Amino acid sequence: MSIAATRHQQILSLTTKKATTQTFEDKVRQYAALFDGTKKDFSEVETIFDDLHHDDFMYSLSNGEEFDREEAKKEFTKQRLAAGAKITNVAYTRIDYNKALIELCMESEGKDVIIQTLVTIKDKKIIESRQVDRLAGIIKACWLSDYH
């Protein structure tokens, strides 16, 4: 094989790797797409949940109530997946090297809800997620974060 052909193979290999590399935002959108309005059991989405959420994942509601990874699994299963929730819109804004604001528009049981969460990212996974309300909630969540 000639030097030019070898170089072409290397470039092609790098291009293919870049095309198949999944970003954190891609993972968020893939997870949101699971909420398509059909009732699901958690076992159907567990792999994607695990790919998005860090082993040390913590979730906090805007009222301060906290859940660990296992409690979050139960919460998502019981309230959203089993109810056939549908996410109709996802807004993703990266606000720091390890922070992003994610807004989800969710339809569940005939109600439309907008959920804002400030997430902390570690190893392309969510390690901390805090539900926030408007700008004051975002500032408070940044202040309370264990990961700066």
mmCIF file of N, CA and C in Angstrom:
data_model
loop_
_atom_site.group_PDB
_atom_site.id
_atom_site.type_symbol
_atom_site.label_atom_id
_atom_site.label_comp_id
_atom_site.label_asym_id
_atom_site.label_seq_id
_atom_site.Cartn_x
_atom_site.Cartn_y
_atom_site.Cartn_z
ATOM 1 N N MET A 1 0.851 -1.180 0.000
ATOM 2 C CA MET A 1 0.000 0.000 0.000
ATOM 3 C C MET A 1 0.893 1.239 0.000
ATOM 4 N N SER A 2 0.555 2.197 -0.826
ATOM 5 C CA SER A 2 1.359 3.406 -0.935
ATOM 6 C C SER A 2 1.160 4.302 0.283
ATOM 7 N N ILE A 3 2.054 5.263 0.432
ATOM 8 C CA ILE A 3 1.982 6.207 1.548
ATOM 9 C C ILE A 3 0.694 7.026 1.462
ATOM 10 N N ALA A 4 0.325 7.442 0.258
ATOM 11 C CA ALA A 4 -0.898 8.239 0.065
ATOM 12 C C ALA A 4 -2.133 7.424 0.441
ATOM 13 N N ALA A 5 -2.162 6.158 0.052
ATOM 14 C CA ALA A 5 -3.307 5.299 0.374
ATOM 15 C C ALA A 5 -3.395 5.064 1.884
ATOM 16 N N THR A 6 -2.244 4.875 2.533
ATOM 17 C CA THR A 6 -2.217 4.695 3.987
ATOM 18 C C THR A 6 -2.727 5.947 4.681
ATOM 19 N N ARG A 7 -2.269 7.094 4.230
ATOM 20 C CA ARG A 7 -2.706 8.377 4.821
ATOM 21 C C ARG A 7 -4.210 8.568 4.637
ATOM 22 N N HIS A 8 -4.721 8.195 3.454
ATOM 23 C CA HIS A 8 -6.155 8.297 3.187
ATOM 24 C C HIS A 8 -6.953 7.413 4.150
ATOM 25 N N GLN A 9 -6.465 6.203 4.404
ATOM 26 C CA GLN A 9 -7.123 5.287 5.342
ATOM 27 C C GLN A 9 -7.128 5.875 6.749
ATOM 28 N N GLN A 10 -6.024 6.515 7.168
ATOM 29 C CA GLN A 10 -5.952 7.134 8.493
ATOM 30 C C GLN A 10 -6.961 8.271 8.622
ATOM 31 N N ILE A 11 -7.051 9.116 7.609
ATOM 32 C CA ILE A 11 -8.000 10.232 7.626
ATOM 33 C C ILE A 11 -9.437 9.705 7.654
ATOM 34 N N LEU A 12 -9.713 8.695 6.844
ATOM 35 C CA LEU A 12 -11.035 8.096 6.806
ATOM 36 C C LEU A 12 -11.397 7.510 8.168
ATOM 37 N N SER A 13 -10.438 6.864 8.809
ATOM 38 C CA SER A 13 -10.651 6.293 10.134
ATOM 39 C C SER A 13 -10.970 7.372 11.162
ATOM 40 N N LEU A 14 -10.219 8.481 11.143
ATOM 41 C CA LEU A 14 -10.473 9.591 12.068
ATOM 42 C C LEU A 14 -11.833 10.217 11.828
ATOM 43 N N THR A 15 -12.208 10.391 10.569
ATOM 44 C CA THR A 15 -13.507 10.971 10.232
ATOM 45 C C THR A 15 -14.632 10.079 10.727
ATOM 46 N N THR A 16 -14.494 8.781 10.537
ATOM 47 C CA THR A 16 -15.507 7.836 10.986
ATOM 48 C C THR A 16 -15.633 7.868 12.504
ATOM 49 N N LYS A 17 -14.516 7.937 13.225
ATOM 50 C CA LYS A 17 -14.556 7.994 14.681
ATOM 51 C C LYS A 17 -15.266 9.254 15.162
ATOM 52 N N LYS A 18 -14.983 10.391 14.529
ATOM 53 C CA LYS A 18 -15.634 11.638 14.915
ATOM 54 C C LYS A 18 -17.131 11.557 14.676
ATOM 55 N N ALA A 19 -17.538 10.947 13.586
ATOM 56 C CA ALA A 19 -18.954 10.864 13.248
ATOM 57 C C ALA A 19 -19.711 9.974 14.227
ATOM 58 N N THR A 20 -19.036 8.975 14.794
ATOM 59 C CA THR A 20 -19.720 8.062 15.702
ATOM 60 C C THR A 20 -19.555 8.461 17.168
ATOM 61 N N THR A 21 -18.760 9.463 17.468
ATOM 62 C CA THR A 21 -18.590 9.915 18.839
ATOM 63 C C THR A 21 -19.840 10.663 19.269
ATOM 64 N N GLN A 22 -20.418 10.223 20.369
ATOM 65 C CA GLN A 22 -21.647 10.819 20.853
ATOM 66 C C GLN A 22 -21.336 11.912 21.866
ATOM 67 N N THR A 23 -21.879 13.089 21.662
ATOM 68 C CA THR A 23 -21.673 14.185 22.604
ATOM 69 C C THR A 23 -22.647 14.046 23.770
ATOM 70 N N PHE A 24 -22.395 14.813 24.811
ATOM 71 C CA PHE A 24 -23.298 14.813 25.949
ATOM 72 C C PHE A 24 -24.697 15.286 25.523
ATOM 73 N N GLU A 25 -24.744 16.310 24.704
ATOM 74 C CA GLU A 25 -26.045 16.802 24.234
ATOM 75 C C GLU A 25 -26.788 15.719 23.453
ATOM 76 N N ASP A 26 -26.071 14.948 22.648
ATOM 77 C CA ASP A 26 -26.701 13.840 21.911
ATOM 78 C C ASP A 26 -27.339 12.850 22.879
ATOM 79 N N LYS A 27 -26.641 12.551 23.976
ATOM 80 C CA LYS A 27 -27.171 11.613 24.969
ATOM 81 C C LYS A 27 -28.448 12.153 25.605
ATOM 82 N N VAL A 28 -28.454 13.458 25.912
ATOM 83 C CA VAL A 28 -29.637 14.088 26.504
ATOM 84 C C VAL A 28 -30.818 13.970 25.542
ATOM 85 N N ARG A 29 -30.588 14.289 24.281
ATOM 86 C CA ARG A 29 -31.672 14.243 23.289
ATOM 87 C C ARG A 29 -32.147 12.810 23.040
ATOM 88 N N GLN A 30 -31.225 11.854 23.064
ATOM 89 C CA GLN A 30 -31.596 10.451 22.898
ATOM 90 C C GLN A 30 -32.477 9.996 24.061
ATOM 91 N N TYR A 31 -32.108 10.385 25.277
ATOM 92 C CA TYR A 31 -32.891 10.030 26.453
ATOM 93 C C TYR A 31 -34.276 10.682 26.391
ATOM 94 N N ALA A 32 -34.335 11.953 26.005
ATOM 95 C CA ALA A 32 -35.616 12.660 25.914
ATOM 96 C C ALA A 32 -36.524 12.014 24.872
ATOM 97 N N ALA A 33 -35.936 11.504 23.792
ATOM 98 C CA ALA A 33 -36.717 10.876 22.732
ATOM 99 C C ALA A 33 -37.431 9.614 23.211
ATOM 100 N N LEU A 34 -36.973 9.014 24.298
ATOM 101 C CA LEU A 34 -37.630 7.824 24.835
ATOM 102 C C LEU A 34 -39.025 8.142 25.360
ATOM 103 N N PHE A 35 -39.226 9.389 25.756
ATOM 104 C CA PHE A 35 -40.515 9.812 26.288
ATOM 105 C C PHE A 35 -41.377 10.265 25.109
ATOM 106 N N ASP A 36 -41.956 9.293 24.422
ATOM 107 C CA ASP A 36 -42.697 9.562 23.192
ATOM 108 C C ASP A 36 -44.205 9.437 23.357
ATOM 109 N N GLY A 37 -44.679 9.336 24.586
ATOM 110 C CA GLY A 37 -46.114 9.246 24.832
ATOM 111 C C GLY A 37 -46.619 7.830 25.021
ATOM 112 N N THR A 38 -45.753 6.840 24.815
ATOM 113 C CA THR A 38 -46.176 5.461 25.044
ATOM 114 C C THR A 38 -45.697 5.008 26.415
ATOM 115 N N LYS A 39 -46.520 4.217 27.076
ATOM 116 C CA LYS A 39 -46.157 3.713 28.403
ATOM 117 C C LYS A 39 -45.023 2.707 28.250
ATOM 118 N N LYS A 40 -44.033 2.841 29.129
ATOM 119 C CA LYS A 40 -42.857 1.970 29.072
ATOM 120 C C LYS A 40 -42.487 1.501 30.466
ATOM 121 N N ASP A 41 -41.846 0.356 30.509
ATOM 122 C CA ASP A 41 -41.256 -0.131 31.734
ATOM 123 C C ASP A 41 -39.806 0.350 31.770
ATOM 124 N N PHE A 42 -39.284 0.598 32.958
ATOM 125 C CA PHE A 42 -37.927 1.134 33.070
ATOM 126 C C PHE A 42 -36.887 0.228 32.418
ATOM 127 N N SER A 43 -37.117 -1.076 32.444
ATOM 128 C CA SER A 43 -36.140 -2.004 31.865
ATOM 129 C C SER A 43 -35.913 -1.729 30.382
ATOM 130 N N GLU A 44 -36.887 -1.120 29.704
ATOM 131 C CA GLU A 44 -36.757 -0.805 28.285
ATOM 132 C C GLU A 44 -35.774 0.342 28.035
ATOM 133 N N VAL A 45 -35.548 1.185 29.038
ATOM 134 C CA VAL A 45 -34.720 2.379 28.849
ATOM 135 C C VAL A 45 -33.508 2.414 29.780
ATOM 136 N N GLU A 46 -33.320 1.379 30.548
ATOM 137 C CA GLU A 46 -32.271 1.365 31.571
ATOM 138 C C GLU A 46 -30.876 1.580 31.001
ATOM 139 N N THR A 47 -30.573 0.996 29.853
ATOM 140 C CA THR A 47 -29.250 1.139 29.255
ATOM 141 C C THR A 47 -28.957 2.598 28.921
ATOM 142 N N ILE A 48 -29.931 3.285 28.339
ATOM 143 C CA ILE A 48 -29.739 4.689 27.976
ATOM 144 C C ILE A 48 -29.655 5.551 29.237
ATOM 145 N N PHE A 49 -30.472 5.228 30.257
ATOM 146 C CA PHE A 49 -30.393 5.925 31.546
ATOM 147 C C PHE A 49 -28.987 5.795 32.120
ATOM 148 N N ASP A 50 -28.448 4.578 32.124
ATOM 149 C CA ASP A 50 -27.113 4.327 32.676
ATOM 150 C C ASP A 50 -26.024 5.040 31.883
ATOM 151 N N ASP A 51 -26.214 5.166 30.571
ATOM 152 C CA ASP A 51 -25.231 5.844 29.722
ATOM 153 C C ASP A 51 -25.211 7.354 29.959
ATOM 154 N N LEU A 52 -26.330 7.902 30.444
ATOM 155 C CA LEU A 52 -26.438 9.342 30.664
ATOM 156 C C LEU A 52 -26.130 9.754 32.105
ATOM 157 N N HIS A 53 -26.396 8.872 33.063
ATOM 158 C CA HIS A 53 -26.271 9.221 34.478
ATOM 159 C C HIS A 53 -25.060 8.546 35.119
ATOM 160 N N HIS A 54 -24.248 9.338 35.784
ATOM 161 C CA HIS A 54 -23.045 8.882 36.479
ATOM 162 C C HIS A 54 -23.436 7.950 37.627
ATOM 163 N N ASP A 55 -22.527 7.072 38.031
ATOM 164 C CA ASP A 55 -22.792 6.162 39.149
ATOM 165 C C ASP A 55 -23.086 6.913 40.452
ATOM 166 N N ASP A 56 -22.512 8.109 40.615
ATOM 167 C CA ASP A 56 -22.723 8.918 41.821
ATOM 168 C C ASP A 56 -23.794 9.994 41.619
ATOM 169 N N PHE A 57 -24.676 9.801 40.670
ATOM 170 C CA PHE A 57 -25.711 10.762 40.310
ATOM 171 C C PHE A 57 -26.603 11.130 41.495
ATOM 172 N N MET A 58 -26.857 12.439 41.625
ATOM 173 C CA MET A 58 -27.792 12.960 42.628
ATOM 174 C C MET A 58 -28.761 13.904 41.916
ATOM 175 N N TYR A 59 -30.032 13.858 42.320
ATOM 176 C CA TYR A 59 -31.067 14.699 41.737
ATOM 177 C C TYR A 59 -31.745 15.481 42.846
ATOM 178 N N SER A 60 -31.895 16.789 42.674
ATOM 179 C CA SER A 60 -32.538 17.640 43.672
ATOM 180 C C SER A 60 -33.719 18.362 43.046
ATOM 181 N N LEU A 61 -34.838 18.338 43.741
ATOM 182 C CA LEU A 61 -36.002 19.124 43.319
ATOM 183 C C LEU A 61 -35.801 20.564 43.748
ATOM 184 N N SER A 62 -36.603 21.472 43.204
ATOM 185 C CA SER A 62 -36.450 22.890 43.557
ATOM 186 C C SER A 62 -36.780 23.151 45.023
ATOM 187 N N ASN A 63 -37.508 22.230 45.673
ATOM 188 C CA ASN A 63 -37.817 22.403 47.103
ATOM 189 C C ASN A 63 -36.712 21.865 48.012
ATOM 190 N N GLY A 64 -35.631 21.340 47.429
ATOM 191 C CA GLY A 64 -34.501 20.851 48.203
ATOM 192 C C GLY A 64 -34.490 19.347 48.430
ATOM 193 N N GLU A 65 -35.580 18.664 48.100
ATOM 194 C CA GLU A 65 -35.640 17.209 48.278
ATOM 195 C C GLU A 65 -34.647 16.548 47.330
ATOM 196 N N GLU A 66 -33.860 15.597 47.839
ATOM 197 C CA GLU A 66 -32.817 14.960 47.033
ATOM 198 C C GLU A 66 -33.066 13.476 46.846
ATOM 199 N N PHE A 67 -32.612 12.968 45.706
ATOM 200 C CA PHE A 67 -32.725 11.555 45.372
ATOM 201 C C PHE A 67 -31.369 11.068 44.881
ATOM 202 N N ASP A 68 -31.003 9.838 45.245
ATOM 203 C CA ASP A 68 -29.787 9.262 44.670
ATOM 204 C C ASP A 68 -30.158 8.519 43.388
ATOM 205 N N ARG A 69 -29.196 7.866 42.785
ATOM 206 C CA ARG A 69 -29.391 7.209 41.496
ATOM 207 C C ARG A 69 -30.522 6.182 41.519
ATOM 208 N N GLU A 70 -30.553 5.324 42.503
ATOM 209 C CA GLU A 70 -31.578 4.286 42.580
ATOM 210 C C GLU A 70 -32.962 4.878 42.817
ATOM 211 N N GLU A 71 -33.057 5.889 43.690
ATOM 212 C CA GLU A 71 -34.340 6.541 43.942
ATOM 213 C C GLU A 71 -34.828 7.251 42.690
ATOM 214 N N ALA A 72 -33.895 7.838 41.939
ATOM 215 C CA ALA A 72 -34.259 8.534 40.703
ATOM 216 C C ALA A 72 -34.834 7.541 39.691
ATOM 217 N N LYS A 73 -34.250 6.342 39.616
ATOM 218 C CA LYS A 73 -34.777 5.321 38.714
ATOM 219 C C LYS A 73 -36.233 5.025 39.052
ATOM 220 N N LYS A 74 -36.512 4.819 40.321
ATOM 221 C CA LYS A 74 -37.879 4.521 40.750
ATOM 222 C C LYS A 74 -38.808 5.689 40.453
ATOM 223 N N GLU A 75 -38.336 6.892 40.703
ATOM 224 C CA GLU A 75 -39.141 8.088 40.474
ATOM 225 C C GLU A 75 -39.500 8.232 38.999
ATOM 226 N N PHE A 76 -38.503 8.092 38.115
ATOM 227 C CA PHE A 76 -38.763 8.203 36.681
ATOM 228 C C PHE A 76 -39.731 7.117 36.221
ATOM 229 N N THR A 77 -39.525 5.897 36.705
ATOM 230 C CA THR A 77 -40.386 4.788 36.308
ATOM 231 C C THR A 77 -41.814 5.043 36.743
ATOM 232 N N LYS A 78 -41.981 5.351 38.000
ATOM 233 C CA LYS A 78 -43.319 5.487 38.566
ATOM 234 C C LYS A 78 -44.090 6.650 37.972
ATOM 235 N N GLN A 79 -43.454 7.797 37.851
ATOM 236 C CA GLN A 79 -44.183 9.000 37.476
ATOM 237 C C GLN A 79 -44.198 9.309 35.986
ATOM 238 N N ARG A 80 -43.148 9.040 35.286
ATOM 239 C CA ARG A 80 -43.074 9.516 33.900
ATOM 240 C C ARG A 80 -43.205 8.401 32.873
ATOM 241 N N LEU A 81 -42.368 7.401 32.964
ATOM 242 C CA LEU A 81 -42.422 6.337 31.966
ATOM 243 C C LEU A 81 -43.724 5.559 32.024
ATOM 244 N N ALA A 82 -44.128 5.160 33.219
ATOM 245 C CA ALA A 82 -45.343 4.371 33.375
ATOM 246 C C ALA A 82 -46.584 5.168 32.987
ATOM 247 N N ALA A 83 -46.524 6.487 33.126
ATOM 248 C CA ALA A 83 -47.665 7.341 32.779
ATOM 249 C C ALA A 83 -47.721 7.648 31.282
ATOM 250 N N GLY A 84 -46.695 7.269 30.548
ATOM 251 C CA GLY A 84 -46.675 7.550 29.114
ATOM 252 C C GLY A 84 -46.407 9.010 28.817
ATOM 253 N N ALA A 85 -45.510 9.609 29.584
ATOM 254 C CA ALA A 85 -45.171 11.022 29.382
ATOM 255 C C ALA A 85 -44.544 11.232 28.002
ATOM 256 N N LYS A 86 -44.725 12.440 27.489
ATOM 257 C CA LYS A 86 -44.176 12.776 26.177
ATOM 258 C C LYS A 86 -43.401 14.082 26.282
ATOM 259 N N ILE A 87 -42.126 14.050 25.892
ATOM 260 C CA ILE A 87 -41.325 15.268 25.843
ATOM 261 C C ILE A 87 -41.461 15.829 24.437
ATOM 262 N N THR A 88 -41.973 17.058 24.361
ATOM 263 C CA THR A 88 -42.255 17.665 23.061
ATOM 264 C C THR A 88 -41.166 18.630 22.603
ATOM 265 N N ASN A 89 -40.326 19.084 23.540
ATOM 266 C CA ASN A 89 -39.270 20.019 23.161
ATOM 267 C C ASN A 89 -38.124 19.910 24.165
ATOM 268 N N VAL A 90 -36.901 20.011 23.662
ATOM 269 C CA VAL A 90 -35.708 20.008 24.505
ATOM 270 C C VAL A 90 -34.860 21.213 24.136
ATOM 271 N N ALA A 91 -34.554 22.040 25.137
ATOM 272 C CA ALA A 91 -33.640 23.169 24.922
ATOM 273 C C ALA A 91 -32.393 22.898 25.757
ATOM 274 N N TYR A 92 -31.246 22.928 25.114
ATOM 275 C CA TYR A 92 -29.977 22.608 25.766
ATOM 276 C C TYR A 92 -29.056 23.812 25.643
ATOM 277 N N THR A 93 -28.559 24.302 26.783
ATOM 278 C CA THR A 93 -27.639 25.434 26.778
ATOM 279 C C THR A 93 -26.448 25.109 27.656
ATOM 280 N N ARG A 94 -25.272 25.069 27.055
ATOM 281 C CA ARG A 94 -24.055 24.841 27.829
ATOM 282 C C ARG A 94 -23.676 26.167 28.471
ATOM 283 N N ILE A 95 -23.521 26.206 29.810
ATOM 284 C CA ILE A 95 -23.239 27.479 30.475
ATOM 285 C C ILE A 95 -21.866 27.518 31.135
ATOM 286 N N ASP A 96 -21.170 26.407 31.157
ATOM 287 C CA ASP A 96 -19.822 26.345 31.707
ATOM 288 C C ASP A 96 -19.185 25.064 31.171
ATOM 289 N N TYR A 97 -17.913 24.862 31.466
ATOM 290 C CA TYR A 97 -17.254 23.669 30.935
ATOM 291 C C TYR A 97 -17.871 22.386 31.476
ATOM 292 N N ASN A 98 -18.495 22.424 32.667
ATOM 293 C CA ASN A 98 -19.097 21.218 33.225
ATOM 294 C C ASN A 98 -20.554 21.431 33.657
ATOM 295 N N LYS A 99 -21.205 22.462 33.131
ATOM 296 C CA LYS A 99 -22.597 22.757 33.496
ATOM 297 C C LYS A 99 -23.423 23.014 32.241
ATOM 298 N N ALA A 100 -24.681 22.569 32.309
ATOM 299 C CA ALA A 100 -25.622 22.835 31.219
ATOM 300 C C ALA A 100 -27.009 23.042 31.806
ATOM 301 N N LEU A 101 -27.785 23.882 31.152
ATOM 302 C CA LEU A 101 -29.178 24.096 31.518
ATOM 303 C C LEU A 101 -30.017 23.350 30.495
ATOM 304 N N ILE A 102 -30.876 22.467 30.988
ATOM 305 C CA ILE A 102 -31.729 21.676 30.108
ATOM 306 C C ILE A 102 -33.183 22.001 30.445
ATOM 307 N N GLU A 103 -33.926 22.401 29.426
ATOM 308 C CA GLU A 103 -35.354 22.673 29.584
ATOM 309 C C GLU A 103 -36.128 21.642 28.776
ATOM 310 N N LEU A 104 -37.072 20.991 29.435
ATOM 311 C CA LEU A 104 -37.900 19.983 28.785
ATOM 312 C C LEU A 104 -39.352 20.422 28.853
ATOM 313 N N CYS A 105 -40.061 20.341 27.744
ATOM 314 C CA CYS A 105 -41.510 20.528 27.733
ATOM 315 C C CYS A 105 -42.116 19.128 27.739
ATOM 316 N N MET A 106 -42.865 18.824 28.795
ATOM 317 C CA MET A 106 -43.381 17.477 28.965
ATOM 318 C C MET A 106 -44.896 17.483 29.077
ATOM 319 N N GLU A 107 -45.522 16.565 28.352
ATOM 320 C CA GLU A 107 -46.958 16.334 28.458
ATOM 321 C C GLU A 107 -47.147 15.047 29.244
ATOM 322 N N SER A 108 -47.918 15.119 30.325
ATOM 323 C CA SER A 108 -48.177 13.934 31.131
ATOM 324 C C SER A 108 -49.538 14.060 31.778
ATOM 325 N N GLU A 109 -50.349 13.053 31.587
ATOM 326 C CA GLU A 109 -51.686 12.998 32.175
ATOM 327 C C GLU A 109 -52.496 14.245 31.853
ATOM 328 N N GLY A 110 -52.411 14.715 30.604
ATOM 329 C CA GLY A 110 -53.180 15.859 30.151
ATOM 330 C C GLY A 110 -52.651 17.216 30.569
ATOM 331 N N LYS A 111 -51.495 17.268 31.214
ATOM 332 C CA LYS A 111 -50.917 18.528 31.660
ATOM 333 C C LYS A 111 -49.605 18.779 30.930
ATOM 334 N N ASP A 112 -49.361 20.049 30.613
ATOM 335 C CA ASP A 112 -48.085 20.452 30.028
ATOM 336 C C ASP A 112 -47.233 21.070 31.120
ATOM 337 N N VAL A 113 -46.003 20.601 31.247
ATOM 338 C CA VAL A 113 -45.098 21.091 32.277
ATOM 339 C C VAL A 113 -43.758 21.423 31.637
ATOM 340 N N ILE A 114 -43.160 22.533 32.060
ATOM 341 C CA ILE A 114 -41.805 22.865 31.632
ATOM 342 C C ILE A 114 -40.883 22.595 32.809
ATOM 343 N N ILE A 115 -39.897 21.758 32.576
ATOM 344 C CA ILE A 115 -38.948 21.378 33.623
ATOM 345 C C ILE A 115 -37.591 21.953 33.256
ATOM 346 N N GLN A 116 -37.018 22.749 34.144
ATOM 347 C CA GLN A 116 -35.667 23.291 33.959
ATOM 348 C C GLN A 116 -34.753 22.596 34.950
ATOM 349 N N THR A 117 -33.645 22.076 34.452
ATOM 350 C CA THR A 117 -32.657 21.476 35.347
ATOM 351 C C THR A 117 -31.272 21.994 34.991
ATOM 352 N N LEU A 118 -30.514 22.269 36.026
ATOM 353 C CA LEU A 118 -29.109 22.626 35.870
ATOM 354 C C LEU A 118 -28.328 21.357 36.166
ATOM 355 N N VAL A 119 -27.589 20.879 35.184
ATOM 356 C CA VAL A 119 -26.865 19.632 35.359
ATOM 357 C C VAL A 119 -25.365 19.885 35.400
ATOM 358 N N THR A 120 -24.686 19.066 36.196
ATOM 359 C CA THR A 120 -23.232 19.071 36.240
ATOM 360 C C THR A 120 -22.765 17.815 35.518
ATOM 361 N N ILE A 121 -21.782 17.980 34.644
ATOM 362 C CA ILE A 121 -21.327 16.911 33.762
ATOM 363 C C ILE A 121 -19.950 16.431 34.196
ATOM 364 N N LYS A 122 -19.801 15.113 34.275
ATOM 365 C CA LYS A 122 -18.508 14.498 34.568
ATOM 366 C C LYS A 122 -18.404 13.250 33.705
ATOM 367 N N ASP A 123 -17.352 13.148 32.931
ATOM 368 C CA ASP A 123 -17.136 12.005 32.035
ATOM 369 C C ASP A 123 -18.308 11.805 31.070
ATOM 370 N N LYS A 124 -18.852 12.908 30.517
ATOM 371 C CA LYS A 124 -19.980 12.895 29.588
ATOM 372 C C LYS A 124 -21.239 12.273 30.193
ATOM 373 N N LYS A 125 -21.363 12.385 31.518
ATOM 374 C CA LYS A 125 -22.545 11.879 32.216
ATOM 375 C C LYS A 125 -23.001 12.912 33.234
ATOM 376 N N ILE A 126 -24.283 12.869 33.576
ATOM 377 C CA ILE A 126 -24.811 13.770 34.599
ATOM 378 C C ILE A 126 -24.449 13.215 35.962
ATOM 379 N N ILE A 127 -23.711 13.991 36.749
ATOM 380 C CA ILE A 127 -23.386 13.573 38.103
ATOM 381 C C ILE A 127 -24.296 14.275 39.102
ATOM 382 N N GLU A 128 -24.781 15.454 38.722
ATOM 383 C CA GLU A 128 -25.659 16.213 39.607
ATOM 384 C C GLU A 128 -26.702 16.926 38.751
ATOM 385 N N SER A 129 -27.955 16.862 39.191
ATOM 386 C CA SER A 129 -29.035 17.523 38.485
ATOM 387 C C SER A 129 -29.902 18.241 39.504
ATOM 388 N N ARG A 130 -30.094 19.529 39.299
ATOM 389 C CA ARG A 130 -30.913 20.332 40.216
ATOM 390 C C ARG A 130 -32.029 20.998 39.434
ATOM 391 N N GLN A 131 -33.262 20.681 39.839
ATOM 392 C CA GLN A 131 -34.410 21.326 39.222
ATOM 393 C C GLN A 131 -34.412 22.786 39.655
ATOM 394 N N VAL A 132 -34.607 23.704 38.718
ATOM 395 C CA VAL A 132 -34.528 25.131 39.011
ATOM 396 C C VAL A 132 -35.769 25.850 38.504
ATOM 397 N N ASP A 133 -36.024 27.005 39.090
ATOM 398 C CA ASP A 133 -37.101 27.885 38.658
ATOM 399 C C ASP A 133 -36.501 29.241 38.325
ATOM 400 N N ARG A 134 -36.481 29.575 37.060
ATOM 401 C CA ARG A 134 -36.022 30.872 36.575
ATOM 402 C C ARG A 134 -34.570 31.176 36.976
ATOM 403 N N LEU A 135 -34.137 32.390 36.747
ATOM 404 C CA LEU A 135 -32.748 32.802 36.953
ATOM 405 C C LEU A 135 -32.307 32.651 38.402
ATOM 406 N N ALA A 136 -33.148 33.040 39.349
ATOM 407 C CA ALA A 136 -32.773 32.923 40.761
ATOM 408 C C ALA A 136 -32.487 31.472 41.133
ATOM 409 N N GLY A 137 -33.270 30.554 40.589
ATOM 410 C CA GLY A 137 -33.050 29.132 40.847
ATOM 411 C C GLY A 137 -31.755 28.629 40.251
ATOM 412 N N ILE A 138 -31.404 29.152 39.081
ATOM 413 C CA ILE A 138 -30.149 28.758 38.430
ATOM 414 C C ILE A 138 -28.961 29.229 39.262
ATOM 415 N N ILE A 139 -29.021 30.473 39.718
ATOM 416 C CA ILE A 139 -27.933 31.012 40.549
ATOM 417 C C ILE A 139 -27.808 30.208 41.839
ATOM 418 N N LYS A 140 -28.937 29.906 42.467
ATOM 419 C CA LYS A 140 -28.921 29.127 43.710
ATOM 420 C C LYS A 140 -28.342 27.728 43.464
ATOM 421 N N ALA A 141 -28.749 27.084 42.364
ATOM 422 C CA ALA A 141 -28.257 25.747 42.045
ATOM 423 C C ALA A 141 -26.753 25.747 41.813
ATOM 424 N N CYS A 142 -26.238 26.781 41.142
ATOM 425 C CA CYS A 142 -24.786 26.892 40.949
ATOM 426 C C CYS A 142 -24.078 27.045 42.283
ATOM 427 N N TRP A 143 -24.653 27.842 43.148
ATOM 428 C CA TRP A 143 -24.067 28.083 44.465
ATOM 429 C C TRP A 143 -24.044 26.799 45.297
ATOM 430 N N LEU A 144 -25.118 26.003 45.227
ATOM 431 C CA LEU A 144 -25.234 24.791 46.038
ATOM 432 C C LEU A 144 -24.484 23.595 45.460
ATOM 433 N N SER A 145 -24.076 23.694 44.210
ATOM 434 C CA SER A 145 -23.443 22.572 43.540
ATOM 435 C C SER A 145 -22.183 22.119 44.256
ATOM 436 N N ASP A 146 -22.002 20.813 44.324
ATOM 437 C CA ASP A 146 -20.792 20.241 44.914
ATOM 438 C C ASP A 146 -19.645 20.199 43.908
ATOM 439 N N TYR A 147 -19.923 20.542 42.654
ATOM 440 C CA TYR A 147 -18.945 20.441 41.591
ATOM 441 C C TYR A 147 -18.771 21.796 40.932
ATOM 442 N N HIS A 148 -17.668 22.491 41.213
ATOM 443 C CA HIS A 148 -17.452 23.819 40.639
ATOM 444 C C HIS A 148 -16.377 23.812 39.599
#
